[in-house]
Each structure stands twice: as C-alpha cells, then as structure tokens.
Short mmCIF file of N, CA and C in Angstrom, two decimals:
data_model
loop_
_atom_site.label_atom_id
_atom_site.label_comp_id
_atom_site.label_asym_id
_atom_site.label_seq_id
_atom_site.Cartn_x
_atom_site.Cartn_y
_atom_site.Cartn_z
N UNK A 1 -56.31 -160.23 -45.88
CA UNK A 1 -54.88 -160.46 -46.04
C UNK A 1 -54.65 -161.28 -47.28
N UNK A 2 -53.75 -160.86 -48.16
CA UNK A 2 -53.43 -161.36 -49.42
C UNK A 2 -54.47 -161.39 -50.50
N UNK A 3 -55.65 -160.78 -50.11
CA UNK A 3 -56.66 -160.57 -51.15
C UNK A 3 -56.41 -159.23 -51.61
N UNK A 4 -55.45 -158.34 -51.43
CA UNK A 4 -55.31 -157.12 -51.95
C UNK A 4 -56.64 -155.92 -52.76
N UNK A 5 -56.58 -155.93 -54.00
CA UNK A 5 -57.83 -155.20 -54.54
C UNK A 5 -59.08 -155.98 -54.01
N UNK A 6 -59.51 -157.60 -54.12
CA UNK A 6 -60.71 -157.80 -53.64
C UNK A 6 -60.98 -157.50 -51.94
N UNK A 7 -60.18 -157.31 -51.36
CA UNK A 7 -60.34 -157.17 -50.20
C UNK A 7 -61.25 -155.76 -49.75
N UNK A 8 -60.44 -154.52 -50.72
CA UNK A 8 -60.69 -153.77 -50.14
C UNK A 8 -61.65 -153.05 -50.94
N UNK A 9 -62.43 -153.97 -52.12
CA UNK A 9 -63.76 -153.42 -52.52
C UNK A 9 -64.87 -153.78 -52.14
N UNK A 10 -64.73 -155.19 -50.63
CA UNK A 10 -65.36 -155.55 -50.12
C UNK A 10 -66.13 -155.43 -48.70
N UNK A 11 -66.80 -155.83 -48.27
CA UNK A 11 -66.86 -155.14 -46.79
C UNK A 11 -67.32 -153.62 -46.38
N UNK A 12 -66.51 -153.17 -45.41
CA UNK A 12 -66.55 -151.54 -45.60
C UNK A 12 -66.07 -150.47 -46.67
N UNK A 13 -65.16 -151.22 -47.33
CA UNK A 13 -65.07 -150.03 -48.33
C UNK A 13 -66.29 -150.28 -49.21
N UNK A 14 -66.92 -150.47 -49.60
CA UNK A 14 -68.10 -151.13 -50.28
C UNK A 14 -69.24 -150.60 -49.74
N UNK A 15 -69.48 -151.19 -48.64
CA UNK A 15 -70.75 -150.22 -47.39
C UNK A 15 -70.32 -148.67 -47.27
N UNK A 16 -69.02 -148.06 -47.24
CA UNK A 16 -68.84 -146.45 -46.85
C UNK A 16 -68.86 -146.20 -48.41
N UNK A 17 -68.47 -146.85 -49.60
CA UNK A 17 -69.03 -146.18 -50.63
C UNK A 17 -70.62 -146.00 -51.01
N UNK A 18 -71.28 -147.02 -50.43
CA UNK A 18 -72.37 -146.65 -50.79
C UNK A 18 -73.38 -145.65 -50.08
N UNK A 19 -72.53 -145.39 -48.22
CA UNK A 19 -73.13 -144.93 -47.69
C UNK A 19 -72.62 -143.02 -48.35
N UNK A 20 -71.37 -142.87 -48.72
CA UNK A 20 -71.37 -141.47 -49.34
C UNK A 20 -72.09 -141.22 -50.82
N UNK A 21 -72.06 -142.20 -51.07
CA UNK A 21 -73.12 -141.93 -52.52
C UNK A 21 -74.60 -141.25 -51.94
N UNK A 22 -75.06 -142.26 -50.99
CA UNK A 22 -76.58 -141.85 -50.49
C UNK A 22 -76.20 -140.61 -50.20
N UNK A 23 -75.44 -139.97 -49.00
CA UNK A 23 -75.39 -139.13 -48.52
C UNK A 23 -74.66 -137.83 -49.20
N UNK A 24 -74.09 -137.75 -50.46
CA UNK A 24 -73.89 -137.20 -51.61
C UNK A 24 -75.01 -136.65 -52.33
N UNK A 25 -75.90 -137.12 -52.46
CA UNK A 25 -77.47 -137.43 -53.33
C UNK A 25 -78.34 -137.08 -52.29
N UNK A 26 -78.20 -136.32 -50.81
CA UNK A 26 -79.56 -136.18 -49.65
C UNK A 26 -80.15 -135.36 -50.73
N UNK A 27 -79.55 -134.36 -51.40
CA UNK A 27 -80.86 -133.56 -51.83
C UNK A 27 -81.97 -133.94 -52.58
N UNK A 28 -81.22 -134.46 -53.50
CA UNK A 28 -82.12 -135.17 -54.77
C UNK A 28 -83.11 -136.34 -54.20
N UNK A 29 -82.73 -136.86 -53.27
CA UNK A 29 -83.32 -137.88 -52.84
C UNK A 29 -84.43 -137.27 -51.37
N UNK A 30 -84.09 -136.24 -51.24
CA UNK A 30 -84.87 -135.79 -50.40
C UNK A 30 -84.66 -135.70 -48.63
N UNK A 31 -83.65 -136.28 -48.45
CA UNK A 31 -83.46 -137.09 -47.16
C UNK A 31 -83.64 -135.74 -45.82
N UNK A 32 -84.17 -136.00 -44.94
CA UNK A 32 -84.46 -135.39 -43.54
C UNK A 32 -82.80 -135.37 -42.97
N UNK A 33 -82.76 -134.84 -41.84
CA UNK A 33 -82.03 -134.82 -41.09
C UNK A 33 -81.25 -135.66 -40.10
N UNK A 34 -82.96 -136.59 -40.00
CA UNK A 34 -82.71 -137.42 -38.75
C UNK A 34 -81.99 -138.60 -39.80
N UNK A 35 -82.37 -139.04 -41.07
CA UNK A 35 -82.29 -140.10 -41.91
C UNK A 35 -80.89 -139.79 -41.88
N UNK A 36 -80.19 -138.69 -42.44
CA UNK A 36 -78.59 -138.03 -42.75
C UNK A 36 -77.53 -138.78 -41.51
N UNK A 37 -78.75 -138.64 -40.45
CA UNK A 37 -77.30 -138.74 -38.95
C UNK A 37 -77.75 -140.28 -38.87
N UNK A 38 -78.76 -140.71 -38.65
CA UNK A 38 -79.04 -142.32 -39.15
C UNK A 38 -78.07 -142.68 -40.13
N UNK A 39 -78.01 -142.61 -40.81
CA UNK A 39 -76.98 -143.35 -42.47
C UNK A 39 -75.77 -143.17 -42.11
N UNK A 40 -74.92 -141.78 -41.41
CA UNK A 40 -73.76 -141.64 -40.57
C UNK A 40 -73.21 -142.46 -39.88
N UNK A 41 -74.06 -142.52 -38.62
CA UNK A 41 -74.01 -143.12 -37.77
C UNK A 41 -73.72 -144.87 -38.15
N UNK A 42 -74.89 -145.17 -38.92
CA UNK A 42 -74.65 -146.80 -39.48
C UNK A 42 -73.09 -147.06 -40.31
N UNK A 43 -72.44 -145.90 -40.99
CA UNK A 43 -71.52 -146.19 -41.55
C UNK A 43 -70.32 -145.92 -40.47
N UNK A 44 -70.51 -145.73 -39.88
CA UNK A 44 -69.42 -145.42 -38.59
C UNK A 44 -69.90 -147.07 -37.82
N UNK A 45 -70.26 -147.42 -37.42
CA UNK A 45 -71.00 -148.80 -36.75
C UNK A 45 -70.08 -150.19 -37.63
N UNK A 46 -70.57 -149.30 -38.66
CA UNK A 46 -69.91 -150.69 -40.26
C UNK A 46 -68.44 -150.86 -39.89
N UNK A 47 -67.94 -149.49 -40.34
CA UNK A 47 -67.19 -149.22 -40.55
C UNK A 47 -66.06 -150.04 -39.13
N UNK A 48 -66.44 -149.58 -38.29
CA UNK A 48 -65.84 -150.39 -36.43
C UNK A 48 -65.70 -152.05 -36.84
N UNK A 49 -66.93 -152.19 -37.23
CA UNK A 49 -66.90 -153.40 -37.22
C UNK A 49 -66.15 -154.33 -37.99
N UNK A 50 -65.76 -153.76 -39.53
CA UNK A 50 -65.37 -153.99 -40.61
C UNK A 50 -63.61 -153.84 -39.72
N UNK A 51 -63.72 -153.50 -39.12
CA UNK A 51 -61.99 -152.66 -39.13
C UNK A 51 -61.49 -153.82 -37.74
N UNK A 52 -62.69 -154.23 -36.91
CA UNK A 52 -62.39 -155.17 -35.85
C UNK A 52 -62.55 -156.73 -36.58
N UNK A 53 -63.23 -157.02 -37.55
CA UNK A 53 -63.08 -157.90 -37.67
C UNK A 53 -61.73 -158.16 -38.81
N UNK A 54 -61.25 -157.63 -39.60
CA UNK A 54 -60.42 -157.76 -40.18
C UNK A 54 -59.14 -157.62 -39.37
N UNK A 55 -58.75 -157.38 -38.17
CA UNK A 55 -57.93 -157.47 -37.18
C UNK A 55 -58.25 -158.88 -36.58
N UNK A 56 -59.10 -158.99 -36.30
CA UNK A 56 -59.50 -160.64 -35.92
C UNK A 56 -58.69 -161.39 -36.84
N UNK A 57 -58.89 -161.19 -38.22
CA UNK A 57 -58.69 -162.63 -39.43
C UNK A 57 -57.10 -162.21 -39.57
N UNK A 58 -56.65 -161.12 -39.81
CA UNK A 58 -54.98 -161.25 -39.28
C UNK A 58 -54.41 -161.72 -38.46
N UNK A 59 -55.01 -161.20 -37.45
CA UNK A 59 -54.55 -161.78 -36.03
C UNK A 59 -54.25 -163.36 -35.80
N UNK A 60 -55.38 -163.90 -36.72
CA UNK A 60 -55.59 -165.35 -36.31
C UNK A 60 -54.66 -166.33 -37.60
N UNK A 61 -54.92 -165.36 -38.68
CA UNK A 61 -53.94 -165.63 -39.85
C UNK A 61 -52.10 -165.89 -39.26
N UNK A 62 -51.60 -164.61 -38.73
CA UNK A 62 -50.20 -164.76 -37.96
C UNK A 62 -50.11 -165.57 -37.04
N UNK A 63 -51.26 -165.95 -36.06
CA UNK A 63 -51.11 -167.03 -35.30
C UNK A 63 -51.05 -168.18 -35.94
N UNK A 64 -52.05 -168.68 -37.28
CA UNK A 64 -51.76 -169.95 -38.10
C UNK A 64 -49.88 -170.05 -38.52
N UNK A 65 -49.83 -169.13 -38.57
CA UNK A 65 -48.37 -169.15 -39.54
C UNK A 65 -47.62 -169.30 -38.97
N UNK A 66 -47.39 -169.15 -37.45
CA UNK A 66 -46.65 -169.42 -36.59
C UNK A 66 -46.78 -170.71 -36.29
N UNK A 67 -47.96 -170.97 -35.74
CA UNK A 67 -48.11 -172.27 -35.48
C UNK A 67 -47.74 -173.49 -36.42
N UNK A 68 -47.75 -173.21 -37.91
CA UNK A 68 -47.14 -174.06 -39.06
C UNK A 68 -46.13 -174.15 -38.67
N UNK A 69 -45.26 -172.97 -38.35
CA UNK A 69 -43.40 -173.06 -38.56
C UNK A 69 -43.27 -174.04 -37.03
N UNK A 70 -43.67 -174.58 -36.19
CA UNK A 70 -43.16 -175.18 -34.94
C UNK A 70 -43.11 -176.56 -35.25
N UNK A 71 -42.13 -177.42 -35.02
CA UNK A 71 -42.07 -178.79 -35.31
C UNK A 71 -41.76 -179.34 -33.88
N UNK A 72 -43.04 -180.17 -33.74
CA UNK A 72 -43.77 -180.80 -34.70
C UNK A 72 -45.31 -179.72 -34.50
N UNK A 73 -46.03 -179.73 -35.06
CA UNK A 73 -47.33 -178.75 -35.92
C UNK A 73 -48.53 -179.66 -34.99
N UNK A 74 -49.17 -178.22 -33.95
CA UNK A 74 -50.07 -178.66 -33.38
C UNK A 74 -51.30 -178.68 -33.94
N UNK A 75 -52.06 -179.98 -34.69
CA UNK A 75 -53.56 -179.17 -35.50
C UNK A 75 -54.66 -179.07 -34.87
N UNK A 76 -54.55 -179.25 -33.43
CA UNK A 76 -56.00 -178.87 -33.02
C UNK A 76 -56.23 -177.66 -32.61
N UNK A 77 -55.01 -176.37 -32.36
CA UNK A 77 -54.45 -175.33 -31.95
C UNK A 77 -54.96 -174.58 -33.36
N UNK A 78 -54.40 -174.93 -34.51
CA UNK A 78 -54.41 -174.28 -35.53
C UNK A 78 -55.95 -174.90 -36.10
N UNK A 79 -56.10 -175.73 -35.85
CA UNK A 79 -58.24 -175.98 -36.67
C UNK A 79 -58.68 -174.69 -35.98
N UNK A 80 -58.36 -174.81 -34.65
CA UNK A 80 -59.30 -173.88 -33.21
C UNK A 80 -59.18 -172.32 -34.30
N UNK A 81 -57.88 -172.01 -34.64
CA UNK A 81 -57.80 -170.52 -35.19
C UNK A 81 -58.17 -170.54 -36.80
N UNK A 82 -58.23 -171.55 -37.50
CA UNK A 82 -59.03 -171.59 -38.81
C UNK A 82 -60.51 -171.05 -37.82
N UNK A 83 -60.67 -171.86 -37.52
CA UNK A 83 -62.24 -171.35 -37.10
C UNK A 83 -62.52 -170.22 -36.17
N UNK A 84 -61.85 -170.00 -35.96
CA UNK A 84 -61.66 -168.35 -35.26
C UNK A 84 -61.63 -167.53 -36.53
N UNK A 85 -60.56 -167.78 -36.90
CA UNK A 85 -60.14 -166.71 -38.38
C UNK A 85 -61.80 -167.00 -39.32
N UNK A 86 -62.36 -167.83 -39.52
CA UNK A 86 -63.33 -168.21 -40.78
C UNK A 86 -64.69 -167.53 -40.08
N UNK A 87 -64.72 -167.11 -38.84
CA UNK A 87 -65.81 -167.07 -37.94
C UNK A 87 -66.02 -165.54 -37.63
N UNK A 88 -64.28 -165.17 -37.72
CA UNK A 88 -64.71 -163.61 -38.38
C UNK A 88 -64.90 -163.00 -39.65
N UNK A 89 -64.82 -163.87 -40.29
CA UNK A 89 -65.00 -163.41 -41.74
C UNK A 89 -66.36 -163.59 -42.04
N UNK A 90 -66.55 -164.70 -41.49
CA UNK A 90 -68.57 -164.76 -41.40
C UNK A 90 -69.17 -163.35 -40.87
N UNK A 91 -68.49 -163.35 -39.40
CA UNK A 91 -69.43 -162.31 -38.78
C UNK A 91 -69.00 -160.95 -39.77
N UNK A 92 -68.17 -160.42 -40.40
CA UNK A 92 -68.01 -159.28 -41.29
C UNK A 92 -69.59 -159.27 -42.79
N UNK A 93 -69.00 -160.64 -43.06
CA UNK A 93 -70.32 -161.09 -44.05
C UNK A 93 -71.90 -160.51 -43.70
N UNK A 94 -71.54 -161.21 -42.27
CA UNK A 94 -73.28 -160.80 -41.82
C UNK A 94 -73.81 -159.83 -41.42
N UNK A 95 -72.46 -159.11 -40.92
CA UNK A 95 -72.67 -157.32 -41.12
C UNK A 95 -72.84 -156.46 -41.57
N UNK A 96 -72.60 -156.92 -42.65
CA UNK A 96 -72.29 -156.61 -43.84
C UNK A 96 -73.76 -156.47 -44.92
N UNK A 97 -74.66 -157.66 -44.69
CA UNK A 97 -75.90 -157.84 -45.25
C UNK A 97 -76.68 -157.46 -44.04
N UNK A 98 -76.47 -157.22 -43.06
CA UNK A 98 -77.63 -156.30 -41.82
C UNK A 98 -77.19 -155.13 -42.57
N UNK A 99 -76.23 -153.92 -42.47
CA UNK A 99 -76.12 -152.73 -42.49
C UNK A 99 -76.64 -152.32 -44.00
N UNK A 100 -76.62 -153.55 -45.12
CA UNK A 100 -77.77 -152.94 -46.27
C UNK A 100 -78.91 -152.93 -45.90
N UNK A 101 -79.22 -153.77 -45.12
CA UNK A 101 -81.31 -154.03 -45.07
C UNK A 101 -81.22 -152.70 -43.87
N UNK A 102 -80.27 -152.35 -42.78
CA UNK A 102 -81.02 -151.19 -42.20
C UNK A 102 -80.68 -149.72 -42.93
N UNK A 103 -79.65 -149.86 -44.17
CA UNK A 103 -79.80 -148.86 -45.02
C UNK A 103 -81.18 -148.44 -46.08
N UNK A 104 -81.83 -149.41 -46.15
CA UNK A 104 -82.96 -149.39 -46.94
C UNK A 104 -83.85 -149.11 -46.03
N UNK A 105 -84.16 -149.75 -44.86
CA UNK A 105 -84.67 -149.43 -43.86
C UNK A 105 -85.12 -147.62 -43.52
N UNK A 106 -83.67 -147.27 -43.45
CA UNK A 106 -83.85 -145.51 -43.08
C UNK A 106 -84.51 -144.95 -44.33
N UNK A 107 -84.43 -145.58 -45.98
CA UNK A 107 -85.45 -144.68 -46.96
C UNK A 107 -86.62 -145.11 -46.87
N UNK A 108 -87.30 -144.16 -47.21
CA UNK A 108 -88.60 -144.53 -48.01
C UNK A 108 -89.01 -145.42 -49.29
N UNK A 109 -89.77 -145.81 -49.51
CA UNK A 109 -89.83 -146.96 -50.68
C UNK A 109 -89.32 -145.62 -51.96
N UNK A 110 -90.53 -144.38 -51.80
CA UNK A 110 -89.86 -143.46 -52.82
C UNK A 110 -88.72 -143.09 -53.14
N UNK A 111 -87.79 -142.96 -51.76
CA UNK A 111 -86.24 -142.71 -52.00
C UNK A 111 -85.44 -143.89 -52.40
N UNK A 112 -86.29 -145.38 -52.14
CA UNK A 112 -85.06 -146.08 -52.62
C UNK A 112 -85.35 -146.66 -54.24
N UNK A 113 -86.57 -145.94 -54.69
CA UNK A 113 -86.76 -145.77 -56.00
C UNK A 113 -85.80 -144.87 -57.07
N UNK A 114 -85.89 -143.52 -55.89
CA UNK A 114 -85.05 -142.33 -56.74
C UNK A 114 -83.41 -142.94 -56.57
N UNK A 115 -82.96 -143.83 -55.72
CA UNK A 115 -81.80 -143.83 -55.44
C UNK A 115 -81.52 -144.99 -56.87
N UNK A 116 -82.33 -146.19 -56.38
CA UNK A 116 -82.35 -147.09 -58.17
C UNK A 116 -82.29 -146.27 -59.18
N UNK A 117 -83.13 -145.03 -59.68
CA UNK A 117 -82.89 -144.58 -60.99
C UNK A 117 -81.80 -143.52 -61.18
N UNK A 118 -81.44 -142.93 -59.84
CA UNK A 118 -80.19 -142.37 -60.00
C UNK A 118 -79.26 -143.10 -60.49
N UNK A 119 -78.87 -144.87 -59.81
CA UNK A 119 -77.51 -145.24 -60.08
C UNK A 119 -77.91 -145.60 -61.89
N UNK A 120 -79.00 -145.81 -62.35
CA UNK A 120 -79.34 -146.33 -63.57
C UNK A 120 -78.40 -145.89 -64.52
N UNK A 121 -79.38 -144.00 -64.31
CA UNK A 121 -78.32 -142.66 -65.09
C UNK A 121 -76.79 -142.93 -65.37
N UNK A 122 -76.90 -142.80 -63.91
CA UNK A 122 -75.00 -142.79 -63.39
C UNK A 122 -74.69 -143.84 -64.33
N UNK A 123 -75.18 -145.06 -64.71
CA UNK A 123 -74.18 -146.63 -65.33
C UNK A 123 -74.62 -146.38 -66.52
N UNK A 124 -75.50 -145.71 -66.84
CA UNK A 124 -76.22 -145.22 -68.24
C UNK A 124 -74.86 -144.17 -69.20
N UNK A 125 -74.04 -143.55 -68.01
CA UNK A 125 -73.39 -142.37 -68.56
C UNK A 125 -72.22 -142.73 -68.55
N UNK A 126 -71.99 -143.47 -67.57
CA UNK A 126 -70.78 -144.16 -67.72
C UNK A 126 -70.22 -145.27 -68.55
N UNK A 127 -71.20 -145.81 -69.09
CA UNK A 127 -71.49 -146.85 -70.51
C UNK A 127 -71.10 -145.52 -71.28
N UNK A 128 -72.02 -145.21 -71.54
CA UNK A 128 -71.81 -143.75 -72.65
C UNK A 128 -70.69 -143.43 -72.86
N UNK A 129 -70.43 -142.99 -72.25
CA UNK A 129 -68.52 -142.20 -71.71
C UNK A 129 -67.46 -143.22 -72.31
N UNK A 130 -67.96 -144.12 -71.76
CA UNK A 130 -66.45 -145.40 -71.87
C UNK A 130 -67.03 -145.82 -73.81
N UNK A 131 -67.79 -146.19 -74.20
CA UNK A 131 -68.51 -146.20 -75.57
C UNK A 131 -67.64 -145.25 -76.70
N UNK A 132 -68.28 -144.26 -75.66
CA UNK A 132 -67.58 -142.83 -76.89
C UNK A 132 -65.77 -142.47 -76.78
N UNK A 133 -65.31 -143.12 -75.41
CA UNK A 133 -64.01 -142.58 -75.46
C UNK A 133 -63.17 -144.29 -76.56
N UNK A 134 -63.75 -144.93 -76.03
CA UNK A 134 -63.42 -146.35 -76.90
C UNK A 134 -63.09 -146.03 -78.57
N UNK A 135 -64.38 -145.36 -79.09
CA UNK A 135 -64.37 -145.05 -80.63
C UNK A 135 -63.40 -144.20 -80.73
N UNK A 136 -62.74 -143.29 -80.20
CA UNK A 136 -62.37 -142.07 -80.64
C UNK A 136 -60.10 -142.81 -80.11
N UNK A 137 -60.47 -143.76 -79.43
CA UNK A 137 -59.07 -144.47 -79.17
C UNK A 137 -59.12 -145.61 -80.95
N UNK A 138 -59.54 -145.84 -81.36
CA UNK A 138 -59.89 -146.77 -82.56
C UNK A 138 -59.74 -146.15 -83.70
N UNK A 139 -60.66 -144.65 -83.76
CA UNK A 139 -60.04 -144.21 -84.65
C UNK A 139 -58.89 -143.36 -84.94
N UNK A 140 -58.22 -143.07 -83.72
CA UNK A 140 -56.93 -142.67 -83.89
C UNK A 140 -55.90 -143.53 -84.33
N UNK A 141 -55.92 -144.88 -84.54
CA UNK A 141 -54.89 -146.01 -85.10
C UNK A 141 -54.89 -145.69 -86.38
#
C-alpha cells in the first residue's frame, strides 16, 4: 500500500516473473515434466501467499488509520497492529527467499547454469538494443 511501482515488482510479481521466464525457456533448458508441474505448482503456492499476505498488511494498515482518527489514540492497540502489519511483511519476505532456494532446488546444477547464461544473452541484447537505439535518437538532433 502506497508503494505503488515498488510494490508490485516485488514479491510475487517478481517470483511469477521469474517463474514464466523458467517455464518459457523448458525447452532450452531441458526441463522434464515433473520439474514443469513442480515450478507451477510453487508459483501458484507464492503466488496465495503473496496475495494473503498483502491483505494482511492492508488490512492492518486500515485498522492503524482508524485507530489514529479516535480521540483520544489507543497505542497499545495500534503497536499490537504495527506488528501484525510488519510481521506480514516479514513472513512475505521469507517466502519469498524459500520459493527461490526451492526454485533452484527443482534444476539441475546444469540447468541453473543454462538458465545464468541465458539471462546473460538476454541483458547482453538488451544493453545492445538500448546502446544502438540511444545513438540513432542523438543523431537525429
């Protein structure tokens, strides 16, 4: 809430981008079947979780805000939901760093080699791209 763009490059949108990249790339990377519905499955898991805890930190956010506007302002009511609210944002955090280590987990050391030199390319070309479209905006002035 009120983090707008950082919010939502964080967390699950962040984990389901990386989980469609992998799963974009099964071929090249080789991936089985069972690995495909594994990596699914984990981004659906994330994804729940990402979506319950960010209902938590609203939830507890509108309860702070309420609780401000009442005079006189109860703070042991509102510490209790800081730490409610801060406690889901942890547990998103820590979900967040489990669902990478059991994403690495489902490759092989080889696939999470090919998956490193894939993104290399990919930032290799996209440097490139942005490089060459840069010059050609410069020399049109």
């Amino acid at each position: 809430m009120g983090q707008g763009g950082a919010e939502r490059r964080g967390g699950e949108d962040r984990f389901s981008h990386k989980v469609e990249r992998v799963l974009s790339q099964k071929e090249a990377l080789g991936l089985s079947e069972q690995q495909v519905e594994g990596i699914r499955a984990l981004g659906l898991k994330v994804s729940r979780e990402m979506i319950a805890g960010k209902a938590e930190e609203e939830t507890a956010a509108a309860e702070i805000k309420n609780l401000l506007a009442a005079d006189p302002v109860d703070i042991e009511a509102v510490n209790r939901l800081i730490d409610r609210k801060y406690a889901a944002k942890a547990a998103k955090a820590k979900a967040q760093v489990s669902a990478e280590a059991q994403l690495k987990e489902k490759l092989t050391p080889e696939q999470r080699e090919k998956l490193r030199t894939l993104r290399r390319e990919r930032m290799k070309q996209m440097k490139d791209r942005t490089r060459h479209e840069g010059r050609g905006e410069r020399e049109g002035r």
